[in-house]
Coordinates of C-alpha atoms in Angstrom, one line a residue:
Chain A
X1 CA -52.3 16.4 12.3
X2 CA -54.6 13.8 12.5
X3 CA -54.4 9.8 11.0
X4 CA -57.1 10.7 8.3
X5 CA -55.5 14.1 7.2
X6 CA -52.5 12.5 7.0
X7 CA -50.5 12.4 2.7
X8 CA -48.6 9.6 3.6
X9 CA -52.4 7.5 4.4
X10 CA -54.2 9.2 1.4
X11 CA -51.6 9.3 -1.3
X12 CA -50.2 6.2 -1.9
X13 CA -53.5 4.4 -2.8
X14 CA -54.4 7.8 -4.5
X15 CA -51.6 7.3 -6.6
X16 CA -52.1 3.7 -7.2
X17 CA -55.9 4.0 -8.1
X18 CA -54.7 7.0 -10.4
X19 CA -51.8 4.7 -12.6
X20 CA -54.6 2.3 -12.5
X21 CA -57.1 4.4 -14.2
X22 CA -54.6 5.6 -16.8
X23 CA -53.5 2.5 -17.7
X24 CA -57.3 1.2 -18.0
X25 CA -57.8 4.4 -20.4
X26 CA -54.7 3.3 -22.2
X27 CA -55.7 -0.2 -23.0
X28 CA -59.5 1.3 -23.8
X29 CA -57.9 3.6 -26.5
X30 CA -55.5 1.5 -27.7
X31 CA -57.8 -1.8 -27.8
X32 CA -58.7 -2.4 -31.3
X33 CA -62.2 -4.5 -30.9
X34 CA -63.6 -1.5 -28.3
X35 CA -63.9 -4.6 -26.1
X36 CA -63.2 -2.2 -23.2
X37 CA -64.8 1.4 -22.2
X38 CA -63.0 4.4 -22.0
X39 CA -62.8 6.0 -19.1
X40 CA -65.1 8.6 -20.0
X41 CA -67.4 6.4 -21.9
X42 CA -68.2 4.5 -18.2
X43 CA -68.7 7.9 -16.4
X44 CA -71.0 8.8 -18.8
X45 CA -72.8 6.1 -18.8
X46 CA -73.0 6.5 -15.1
X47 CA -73.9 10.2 -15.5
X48 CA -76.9 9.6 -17.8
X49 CA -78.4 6.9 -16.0
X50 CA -77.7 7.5 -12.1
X51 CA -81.4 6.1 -11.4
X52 CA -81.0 2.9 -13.5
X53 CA -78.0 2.5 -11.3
X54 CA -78.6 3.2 -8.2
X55 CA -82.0 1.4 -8.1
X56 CA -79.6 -2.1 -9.4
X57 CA -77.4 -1.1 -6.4
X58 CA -80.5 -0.9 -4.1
X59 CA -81.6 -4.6 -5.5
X60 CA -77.6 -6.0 -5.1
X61 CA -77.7 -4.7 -1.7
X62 CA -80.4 -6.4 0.1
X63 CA -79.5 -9.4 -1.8
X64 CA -76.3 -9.2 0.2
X65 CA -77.8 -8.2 3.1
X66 CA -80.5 -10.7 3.7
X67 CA -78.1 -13.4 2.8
X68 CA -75.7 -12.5 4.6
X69 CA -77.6 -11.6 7.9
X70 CA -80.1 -15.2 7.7
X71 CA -76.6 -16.7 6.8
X72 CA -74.5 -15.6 10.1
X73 CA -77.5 -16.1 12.1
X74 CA -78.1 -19.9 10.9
X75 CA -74.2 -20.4 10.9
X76 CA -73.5 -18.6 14.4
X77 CA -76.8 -21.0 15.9
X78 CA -75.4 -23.9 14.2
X79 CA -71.9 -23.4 15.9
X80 CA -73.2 -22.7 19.3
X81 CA -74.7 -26.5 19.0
X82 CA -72.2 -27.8 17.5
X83 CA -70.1 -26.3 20.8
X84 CA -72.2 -27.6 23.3
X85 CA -73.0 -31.1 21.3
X86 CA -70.7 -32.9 19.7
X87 CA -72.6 -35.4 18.0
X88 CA -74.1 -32.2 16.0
X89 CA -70.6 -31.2 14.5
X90 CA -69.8 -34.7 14.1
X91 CA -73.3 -34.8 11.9
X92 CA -73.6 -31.5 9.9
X93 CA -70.1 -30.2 9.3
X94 CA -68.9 -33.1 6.5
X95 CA -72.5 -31.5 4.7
X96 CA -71.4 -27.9 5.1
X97 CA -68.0 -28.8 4.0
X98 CA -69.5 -30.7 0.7
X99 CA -71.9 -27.3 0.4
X100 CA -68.7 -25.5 0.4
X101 CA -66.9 -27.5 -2.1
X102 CA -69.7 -27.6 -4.4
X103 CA -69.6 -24.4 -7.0
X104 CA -72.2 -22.6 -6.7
X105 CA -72.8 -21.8 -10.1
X106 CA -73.6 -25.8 -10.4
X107 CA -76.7 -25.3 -8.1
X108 CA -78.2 -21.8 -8.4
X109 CA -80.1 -23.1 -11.7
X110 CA -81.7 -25.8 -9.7
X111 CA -82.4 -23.4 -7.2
X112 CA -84.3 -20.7 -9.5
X113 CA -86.1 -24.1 -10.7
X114 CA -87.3 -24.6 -7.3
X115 CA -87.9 -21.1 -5.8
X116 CA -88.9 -19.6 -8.7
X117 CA -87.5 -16.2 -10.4
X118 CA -87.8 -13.8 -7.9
X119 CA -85.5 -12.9 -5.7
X120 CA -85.5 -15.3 -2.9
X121 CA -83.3 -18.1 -4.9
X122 CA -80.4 -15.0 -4.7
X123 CA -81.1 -14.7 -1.1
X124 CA -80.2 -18.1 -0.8
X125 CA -77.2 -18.5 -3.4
X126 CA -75.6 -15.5 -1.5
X127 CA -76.3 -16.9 2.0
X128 CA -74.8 -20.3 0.6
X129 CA -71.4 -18.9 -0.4
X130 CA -71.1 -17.4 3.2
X131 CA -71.8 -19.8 5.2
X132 CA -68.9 -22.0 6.0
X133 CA -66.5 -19.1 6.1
X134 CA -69.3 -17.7 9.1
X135 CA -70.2 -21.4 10.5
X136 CA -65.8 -22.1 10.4
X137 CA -65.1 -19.1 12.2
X138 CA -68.0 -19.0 14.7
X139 CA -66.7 -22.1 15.6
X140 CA -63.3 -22.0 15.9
X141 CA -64.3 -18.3 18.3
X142 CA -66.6 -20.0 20.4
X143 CA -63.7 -22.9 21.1
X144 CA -60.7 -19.7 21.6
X145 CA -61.9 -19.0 24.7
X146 CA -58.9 -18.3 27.7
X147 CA -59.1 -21.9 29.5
X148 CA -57.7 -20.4 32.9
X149 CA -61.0 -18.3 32.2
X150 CA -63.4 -21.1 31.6
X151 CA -62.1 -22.7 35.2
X152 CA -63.2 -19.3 37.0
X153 CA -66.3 -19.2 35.7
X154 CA -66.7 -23.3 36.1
X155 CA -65.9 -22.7 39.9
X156 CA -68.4 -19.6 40.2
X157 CA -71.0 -22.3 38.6
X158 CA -71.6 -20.6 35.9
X159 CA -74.6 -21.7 33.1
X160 CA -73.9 -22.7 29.8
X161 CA -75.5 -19.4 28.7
X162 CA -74.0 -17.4 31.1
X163 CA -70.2 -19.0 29.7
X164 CA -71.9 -18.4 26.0
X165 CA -72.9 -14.9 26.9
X166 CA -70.0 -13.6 29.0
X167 CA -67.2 -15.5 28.0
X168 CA -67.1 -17.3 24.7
X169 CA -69.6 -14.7 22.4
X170 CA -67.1 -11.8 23.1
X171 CA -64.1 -14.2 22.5
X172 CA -65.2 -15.1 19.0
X173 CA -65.8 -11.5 18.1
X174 CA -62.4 -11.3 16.5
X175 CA -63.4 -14.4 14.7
X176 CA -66.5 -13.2 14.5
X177 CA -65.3 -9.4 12.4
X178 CA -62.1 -11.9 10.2
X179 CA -65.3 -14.0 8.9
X180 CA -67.1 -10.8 7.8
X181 CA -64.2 -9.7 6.3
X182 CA -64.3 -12.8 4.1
X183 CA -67.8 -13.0 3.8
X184 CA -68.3 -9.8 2.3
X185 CA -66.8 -9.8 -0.5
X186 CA -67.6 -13.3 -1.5
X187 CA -71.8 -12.2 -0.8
X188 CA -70.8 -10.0 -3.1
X189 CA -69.8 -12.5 -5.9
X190 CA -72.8 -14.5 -4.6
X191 CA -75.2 -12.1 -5.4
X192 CA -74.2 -11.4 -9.1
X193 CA -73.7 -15.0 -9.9
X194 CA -77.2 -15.2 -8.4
X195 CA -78.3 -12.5 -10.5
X196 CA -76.6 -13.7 -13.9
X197 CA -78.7 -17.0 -13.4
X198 CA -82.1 -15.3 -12.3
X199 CA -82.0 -12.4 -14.4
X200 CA -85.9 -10.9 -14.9
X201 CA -87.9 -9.1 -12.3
X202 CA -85.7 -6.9 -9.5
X203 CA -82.9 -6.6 -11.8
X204 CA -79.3 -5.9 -9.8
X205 CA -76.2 -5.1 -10.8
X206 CA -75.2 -8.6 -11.9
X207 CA -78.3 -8.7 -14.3
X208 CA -77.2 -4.9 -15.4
X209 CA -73.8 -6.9 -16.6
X210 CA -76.0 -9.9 -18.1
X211 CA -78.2 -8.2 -19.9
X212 CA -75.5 -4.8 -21.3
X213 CA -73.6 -8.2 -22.3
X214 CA -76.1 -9.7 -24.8
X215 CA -76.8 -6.3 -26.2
X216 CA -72.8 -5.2 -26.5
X217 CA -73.2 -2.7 -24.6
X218 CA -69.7 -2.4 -23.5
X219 CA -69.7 1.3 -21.4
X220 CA -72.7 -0.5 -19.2
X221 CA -71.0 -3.1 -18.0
X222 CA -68.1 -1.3 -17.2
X223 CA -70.2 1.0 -15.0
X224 CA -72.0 -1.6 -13.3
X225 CA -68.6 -3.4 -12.2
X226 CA -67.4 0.3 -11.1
X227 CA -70.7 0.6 -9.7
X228 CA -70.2 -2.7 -8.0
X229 CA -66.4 -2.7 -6.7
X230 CA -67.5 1.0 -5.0
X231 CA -70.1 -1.0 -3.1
X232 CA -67.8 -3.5 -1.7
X233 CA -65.5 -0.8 -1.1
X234 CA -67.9 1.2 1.1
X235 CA -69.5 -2.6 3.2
X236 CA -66.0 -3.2 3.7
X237 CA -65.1 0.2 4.7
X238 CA -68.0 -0.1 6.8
X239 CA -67.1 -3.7 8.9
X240 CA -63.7 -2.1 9.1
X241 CA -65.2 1.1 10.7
X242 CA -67.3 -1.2 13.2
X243 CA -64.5 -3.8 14.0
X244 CA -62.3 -0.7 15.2
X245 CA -65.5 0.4 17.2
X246 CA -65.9 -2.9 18.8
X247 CA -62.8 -4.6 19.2
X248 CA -60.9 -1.6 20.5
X249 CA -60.0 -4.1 23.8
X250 CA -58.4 -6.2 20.9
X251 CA -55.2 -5.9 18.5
X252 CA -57.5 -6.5 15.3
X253 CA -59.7 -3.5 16.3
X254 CA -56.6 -1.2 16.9
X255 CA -55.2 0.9 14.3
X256 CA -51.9 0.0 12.2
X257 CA -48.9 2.3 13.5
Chain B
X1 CA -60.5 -31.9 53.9
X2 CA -58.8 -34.5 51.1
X3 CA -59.0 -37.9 52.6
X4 CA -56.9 -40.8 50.3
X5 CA -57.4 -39.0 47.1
X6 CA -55.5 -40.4 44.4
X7 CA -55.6 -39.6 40.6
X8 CA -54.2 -40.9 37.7
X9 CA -54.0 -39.7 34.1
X10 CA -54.3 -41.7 31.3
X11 CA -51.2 -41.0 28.4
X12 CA -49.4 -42.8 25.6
X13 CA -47.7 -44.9 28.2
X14 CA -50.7 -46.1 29.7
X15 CA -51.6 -44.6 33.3
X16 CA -50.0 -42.2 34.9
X17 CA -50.3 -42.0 38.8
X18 CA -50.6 -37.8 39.7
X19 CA -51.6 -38.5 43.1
X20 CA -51.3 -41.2 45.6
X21 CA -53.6 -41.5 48.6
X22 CA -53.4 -37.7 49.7
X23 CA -54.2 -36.3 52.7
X24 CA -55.0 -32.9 54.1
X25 CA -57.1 -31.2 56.4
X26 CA -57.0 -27.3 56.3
X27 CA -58.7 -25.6 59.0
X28 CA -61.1 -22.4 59.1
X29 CA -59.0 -19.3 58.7
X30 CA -55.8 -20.9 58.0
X31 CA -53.5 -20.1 54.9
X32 CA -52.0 -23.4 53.9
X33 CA -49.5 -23.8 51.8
X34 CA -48.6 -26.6 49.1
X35 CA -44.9 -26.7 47.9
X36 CA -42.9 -29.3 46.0
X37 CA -41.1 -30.1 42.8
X38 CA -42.6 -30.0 39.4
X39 CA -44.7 -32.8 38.9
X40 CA -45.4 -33.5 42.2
X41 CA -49.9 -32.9 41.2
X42 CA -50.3 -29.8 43.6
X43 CA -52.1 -28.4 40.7
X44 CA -54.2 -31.3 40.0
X45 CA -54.6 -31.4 44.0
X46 CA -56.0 -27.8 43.8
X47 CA -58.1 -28.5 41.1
X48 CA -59.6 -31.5 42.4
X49 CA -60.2 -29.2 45.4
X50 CA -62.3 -26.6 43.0
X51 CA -64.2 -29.3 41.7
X52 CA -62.4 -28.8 38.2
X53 CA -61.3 -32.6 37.9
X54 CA -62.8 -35.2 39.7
X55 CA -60.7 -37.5 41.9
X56 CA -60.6 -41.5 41.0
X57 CA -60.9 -42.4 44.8
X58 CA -61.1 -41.1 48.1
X59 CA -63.0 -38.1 49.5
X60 CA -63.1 -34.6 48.9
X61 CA -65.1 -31.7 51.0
X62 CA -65.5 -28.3 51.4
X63 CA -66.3 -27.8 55.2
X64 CA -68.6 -30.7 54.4
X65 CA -69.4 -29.5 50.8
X66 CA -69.1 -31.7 48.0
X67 CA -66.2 -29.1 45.7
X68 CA -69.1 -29.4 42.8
X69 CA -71.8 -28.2 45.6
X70 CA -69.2 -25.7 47.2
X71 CA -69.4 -24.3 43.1
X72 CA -72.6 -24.3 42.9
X73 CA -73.4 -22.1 46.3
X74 CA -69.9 -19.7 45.0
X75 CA -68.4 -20.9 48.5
X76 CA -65.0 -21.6 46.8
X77 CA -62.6 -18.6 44.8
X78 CA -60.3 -19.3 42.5
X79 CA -57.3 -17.8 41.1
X80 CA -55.6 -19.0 38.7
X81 CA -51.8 -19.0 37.4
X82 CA -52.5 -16.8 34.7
X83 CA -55.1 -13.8 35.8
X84 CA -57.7 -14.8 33.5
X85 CA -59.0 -11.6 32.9
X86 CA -62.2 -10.7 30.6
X87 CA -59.8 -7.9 28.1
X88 CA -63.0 -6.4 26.5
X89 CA -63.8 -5.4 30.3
X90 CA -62.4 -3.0 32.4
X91 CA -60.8 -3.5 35.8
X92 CA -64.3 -3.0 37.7
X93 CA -66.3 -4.8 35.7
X94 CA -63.8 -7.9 35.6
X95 CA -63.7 -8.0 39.5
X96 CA -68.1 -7.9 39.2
X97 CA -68.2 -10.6 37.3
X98 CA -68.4 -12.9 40.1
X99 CA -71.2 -10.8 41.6
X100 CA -72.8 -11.3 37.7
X101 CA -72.7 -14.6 37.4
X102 CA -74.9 -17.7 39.4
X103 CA -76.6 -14.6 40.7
X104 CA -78.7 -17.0 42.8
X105 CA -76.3 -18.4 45.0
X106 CA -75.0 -14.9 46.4
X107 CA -78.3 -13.9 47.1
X108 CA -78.8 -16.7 49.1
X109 CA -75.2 -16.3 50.8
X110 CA -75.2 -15.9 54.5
X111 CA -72.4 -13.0 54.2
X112 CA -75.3 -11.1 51.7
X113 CA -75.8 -8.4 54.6
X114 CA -72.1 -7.7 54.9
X115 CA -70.0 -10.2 53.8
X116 CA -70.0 -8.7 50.2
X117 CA -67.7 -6.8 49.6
X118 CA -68.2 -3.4 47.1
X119 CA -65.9 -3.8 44.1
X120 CA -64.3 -0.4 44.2
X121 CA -63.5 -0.7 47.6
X122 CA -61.7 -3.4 47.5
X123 CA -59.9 -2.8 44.2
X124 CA -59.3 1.0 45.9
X125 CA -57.6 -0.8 49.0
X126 CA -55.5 -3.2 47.0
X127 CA -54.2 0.1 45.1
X128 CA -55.9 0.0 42.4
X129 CA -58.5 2.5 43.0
X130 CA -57.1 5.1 40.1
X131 CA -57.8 2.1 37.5
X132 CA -61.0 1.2 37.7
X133 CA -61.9 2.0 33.9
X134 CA -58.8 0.6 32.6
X135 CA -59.4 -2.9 30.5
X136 CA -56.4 -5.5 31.4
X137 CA -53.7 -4.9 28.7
X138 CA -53.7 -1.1 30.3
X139 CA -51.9 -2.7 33.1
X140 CA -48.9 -4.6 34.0
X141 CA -48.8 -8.0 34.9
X142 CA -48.4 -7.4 38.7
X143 CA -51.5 -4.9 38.6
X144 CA -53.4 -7.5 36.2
X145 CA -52.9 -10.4 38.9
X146 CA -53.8 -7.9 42.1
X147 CA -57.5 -7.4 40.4
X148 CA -57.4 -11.6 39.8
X149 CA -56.8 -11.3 43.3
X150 CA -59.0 -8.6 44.0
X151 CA -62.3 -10.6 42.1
X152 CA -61.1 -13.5 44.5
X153 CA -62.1 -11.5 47.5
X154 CA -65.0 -10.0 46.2
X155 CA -68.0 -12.5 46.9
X156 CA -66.3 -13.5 50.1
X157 CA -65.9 -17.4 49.6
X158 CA -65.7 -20.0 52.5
X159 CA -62.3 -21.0 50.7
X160 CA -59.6 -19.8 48.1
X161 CA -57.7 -21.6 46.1
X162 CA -54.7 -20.0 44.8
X163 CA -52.6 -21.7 41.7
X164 CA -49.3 -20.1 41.4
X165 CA -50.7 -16.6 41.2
X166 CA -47.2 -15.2 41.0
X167 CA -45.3 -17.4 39.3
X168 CA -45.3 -15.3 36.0
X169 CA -44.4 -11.7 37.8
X170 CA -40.9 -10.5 38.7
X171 CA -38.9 -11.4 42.1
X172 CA -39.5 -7.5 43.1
X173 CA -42.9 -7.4 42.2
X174 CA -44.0 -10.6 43.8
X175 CA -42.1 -9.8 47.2
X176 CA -44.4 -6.3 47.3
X177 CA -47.7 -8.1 46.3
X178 CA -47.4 -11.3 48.6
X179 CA -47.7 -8.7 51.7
X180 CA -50.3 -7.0 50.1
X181 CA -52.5 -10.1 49.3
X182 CA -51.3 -10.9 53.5
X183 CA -52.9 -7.4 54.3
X184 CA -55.9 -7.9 52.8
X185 CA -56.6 -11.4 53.6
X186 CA -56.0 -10.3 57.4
X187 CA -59.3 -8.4 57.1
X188 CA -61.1 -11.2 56.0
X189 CA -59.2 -14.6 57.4
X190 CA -60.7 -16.2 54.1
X191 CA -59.4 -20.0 54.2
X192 CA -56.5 -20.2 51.7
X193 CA -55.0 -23.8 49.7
X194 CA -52.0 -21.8 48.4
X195 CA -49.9 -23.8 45.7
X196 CA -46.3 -22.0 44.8
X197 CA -42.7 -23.4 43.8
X198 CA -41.3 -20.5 46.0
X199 CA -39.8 -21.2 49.8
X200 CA -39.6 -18.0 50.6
X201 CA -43.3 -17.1 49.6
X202 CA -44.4 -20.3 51.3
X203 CA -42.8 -19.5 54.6
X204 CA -44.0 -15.7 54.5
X205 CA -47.6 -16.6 53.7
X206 CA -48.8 -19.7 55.5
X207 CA -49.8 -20.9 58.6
X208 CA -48.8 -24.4 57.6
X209 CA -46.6 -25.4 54.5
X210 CA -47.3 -28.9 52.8
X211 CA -44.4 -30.3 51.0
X212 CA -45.3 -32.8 48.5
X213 CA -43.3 -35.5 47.0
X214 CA -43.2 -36.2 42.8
X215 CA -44.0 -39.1 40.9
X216 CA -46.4 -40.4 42.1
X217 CA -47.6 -36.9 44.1
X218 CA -48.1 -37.5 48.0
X219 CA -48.2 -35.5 51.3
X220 CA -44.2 -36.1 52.5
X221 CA -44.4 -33.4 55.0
X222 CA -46.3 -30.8 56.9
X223 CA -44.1 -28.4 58.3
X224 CA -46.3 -25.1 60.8
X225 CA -45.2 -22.0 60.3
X226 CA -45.2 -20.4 63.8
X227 CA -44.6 -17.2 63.2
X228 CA -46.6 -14.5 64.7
X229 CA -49.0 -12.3 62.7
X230 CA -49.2 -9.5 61.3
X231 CA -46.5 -10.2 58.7
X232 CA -44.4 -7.8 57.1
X233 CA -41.7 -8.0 54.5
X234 CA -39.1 -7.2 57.3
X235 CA -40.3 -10.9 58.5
X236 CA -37.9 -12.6 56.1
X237 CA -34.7 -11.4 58.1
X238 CA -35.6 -12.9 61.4
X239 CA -34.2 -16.1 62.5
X240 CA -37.7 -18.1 62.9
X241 CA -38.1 -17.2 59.0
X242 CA -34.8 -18.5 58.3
X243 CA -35.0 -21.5 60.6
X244 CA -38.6 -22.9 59.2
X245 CA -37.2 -21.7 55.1
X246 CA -33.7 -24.1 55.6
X247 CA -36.5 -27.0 57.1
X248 CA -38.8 -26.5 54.1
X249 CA -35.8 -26.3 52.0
X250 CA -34.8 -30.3 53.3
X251 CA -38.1 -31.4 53.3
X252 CA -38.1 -30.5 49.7
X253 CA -34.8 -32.0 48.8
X254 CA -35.7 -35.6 50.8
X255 CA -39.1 -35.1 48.6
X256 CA -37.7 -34.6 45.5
X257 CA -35.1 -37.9 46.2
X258 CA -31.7 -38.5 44.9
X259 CA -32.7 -37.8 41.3
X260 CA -35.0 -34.8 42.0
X261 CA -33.8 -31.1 42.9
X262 CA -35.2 -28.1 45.6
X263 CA -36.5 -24.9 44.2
X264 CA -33.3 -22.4 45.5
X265 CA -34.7 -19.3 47.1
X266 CA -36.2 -17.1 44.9
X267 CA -37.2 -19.6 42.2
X268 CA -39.9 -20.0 40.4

């Protein structure tokens, strides 16, 4: 019998997602305020307006997807210099570190203020909460190179892109797949606290939640937040899916036994 | 050809002196060995050789090559203690890479016509034709460090420097791969600098075995190894073998001083 086929894979987070669900129902029913949906109440809510949905999911999704992708690309550059000049680490990273340390719900106003309301400022927020997760471990990949390795290719005379290219890119893919693994998620959250501070045109899921929120709308915001975990479900099922695809020379990119 | 070289590293102690005024001329087609206690900078020596780590004084060439210009024109192979193997390639394409990389200096390699040697072929005479498409952690170590040896051979270099290539495999395994790596280098009479803590190895191998003294790291004897080739592991039982291991053995010991202690046979 194959892995996925398997009860001992499927049902134990079956099981667990099925406690979970009752006991959200219980608390729904029991909850005197209706602060919380029912079960049912969210699934309707889901049922009756799939296009209001899936059109905020669309929006949510290439707001994590732009910010992420310019993000890894500026991050991944940045630590290839940084690798090859010192002087460029010793000058950008204390900024990235105070970018990181900085909460981003702090900026993103300022941020609307100067980009305006559409959705390039949530490009931006999003690709702001990645970045030193992608820039840290783009770095760290590039360095985790085998040094017995490096001397072969330093006696063959190797160029710096051909060392970048053949040794030290594919050494940082494990570093490379754990960032994304971190990033995603937290694009996520980027993109909603993006959204709650720019809600208006291009509405996405976080503005869904904003706006169900001022008008009480309690089954909505449920929905959008089911709505929501799904998708980082799938992205990370997905970055899972291509890790094992390409690191399948590597321990991280081989199945659990 | 070293002439004088001496190194030192710095450390929390100040300067430490790796090596002293060394020494050593190693002749076309000769398989020279370095031997000696820990500590004694035959691995600094080799690196220094392959251009890794510059020396502070004295003078370094490849059969008249600076070791940054022997690089640069692929005239030196090295293999390393560890194999050093790419693991997100397989077996053939770990033993191309040579061929991949500083493309422009094989094309303009004298041995272009025929010294080049096809990558299968070579990994298929060192036995390791049925793994081609294997990546490294497929294999065991002793297979691993034949394809480092294997991607050695492949561009045909003027000269190769070996660094303890067996020093993390078994007693068995190494015995059956030091013929092996004998065999093949017979076909091409590639210049070996050999480094190894083993006598027996030494003797087996070389044409000449350097022993080198520790602390600071000098030349304290050269000792020929005239025994006729081919060798085979049967080689090791004959009284010549014996004779030249017992004088490497008391070159080591007067090396390595009062305070100092030989490798035994068979350690690594």
């Amino acid at each position: 019998m194959t892995r996925a086929f398997r009860l001992d894979v499927w049902l134990p987070p079956v099981v667990a997602l099925g406690v979970l669900v009752l006991a959200w129902q219980l608390v729904a029913v029991h909850e005197p305020a209706h602060a919380v949906a029912t079960v049912p109440e969210t699934f309707f809510e889901l049922a009756h307006h799939p296009g209001l949905y899936w059109r905020s999911s669309v929006v949510t999704l290439q707001e994590i997807g732009v910010g992420l992708g310019a993000s890894f690309v500026v991050a991944f550059a940045l630590a290839v210099a940084m690798v090859h000049v010192e002087i460029v680490e010793r000058a950008l990273m204390p900024l990235a570190v105070a970018l990181n340390v900085t909460p981003v719900i702090a900026y993103a106003p300022g941020l609307v203020l100067l980009l305006g309301f559409g959705i390039a400022p949530r490009y931006v927020v999003t690709a702001i909460v990645v970045f030193f997760p992608f820039l840290v471990n783009s770095l760290v990949g590039l360095r985790s190179v085998d040094a017995s390795a490096l001397d072969l290719l330093r006696t063959l005379h190797a160029s710096r892109r051909e060392v970048l290219w053949r040794l030290r890119l594919p050494s940082s893919l494990p570093y490379l797949f754990a960032a994304a693994r971190i990033c995603l998620p937290l694009s996520v959250v980027g993109a909603v606290v993006a959204e709650f501070t720019t809600s208006g045109s291009n509405a996405g899921l976080g503005s869904v939640i904003s706006s169900a929120n001022q008008q009480l709308d309690v089954p909505a915001i449920y929905a959008a937040i089911i709505v929501l975990a799904a998708l980082g479900l799938v992205l990370t099922l997905v970055v899972v899916l291509l890790e094992r695809r390409v690191l399948a020379w590597h321990p991280a990119g081989s199945r659990p036994r | 050809m070293l002439r004088s070289v001496s190194k030192s590293y710095e450390s929390g102690r100040g300067a430490t002196l790796a090596l002293d005024d060394v020494s050593l001329v190693v002749g076309r087609a000769q398989f020279v060995t370095i031997i000696g206690p820990s500590g004694c900078g035959k691995s600094t020596l080799l690196r220094i050789a392959a251009g890794l780590v510059r020396a502070d004084s004295g003078e370094v060439s490849i059969f008249g090559e600076d070791p940054r210009v022997a690089c640069a024109n692929k005239h030196i192979g090295f293999v390393p203690q560890s194999p050093a193997l790419l693991p997100w390639r397989t077996v053939l394409e770990n033993v191309r890479l040579p061929l991949q990389v500083n493309r422009r200096a094989t094309r303009g390699a004298p041995g272009d016509a025929g010294g080049l040697r096809d990558p299968a072929d070579i990994l298929a005479a060192f036995g390791l034709g049925e793994v081609l498409d294997k990546r490294p952690a497929q294999l065991s170590g002793g297979m691993q460090q034949r394809v480092a040896i294997a991607r050695a051979f492949v561009f045909d270099p003027a000269v190769l420097l070996m660094d303890e290539p067996f020093s993390a495999l078994d007693e068995l395994t190494r015995e059956v791969i030091r013929y092996e790596l004998l065999d093949l280098w017979s076909t091409r009479r590639t210049t070996v600098l050999f480094v190894t803590h083993s006598v027996p190895e030494a003797v087996a191998l070389s044409d000449a075995v350097v022993v080198m003294s520790p602390q600071p790291g000098r030349v304290s004897a050269l000792v020929p190894v005239e025994i006729p080739r081919p060798r085979g592991e049967l080689v090791e039982l004959t009284e010549d073998f014996r004779a030249i291991e017992r004088r490497v053995r008391l070159e080591l010991r007067t090396a390595a001083g009062s305070g100092g202690r030989a490798p035994g046979r068979g350690e690594q």
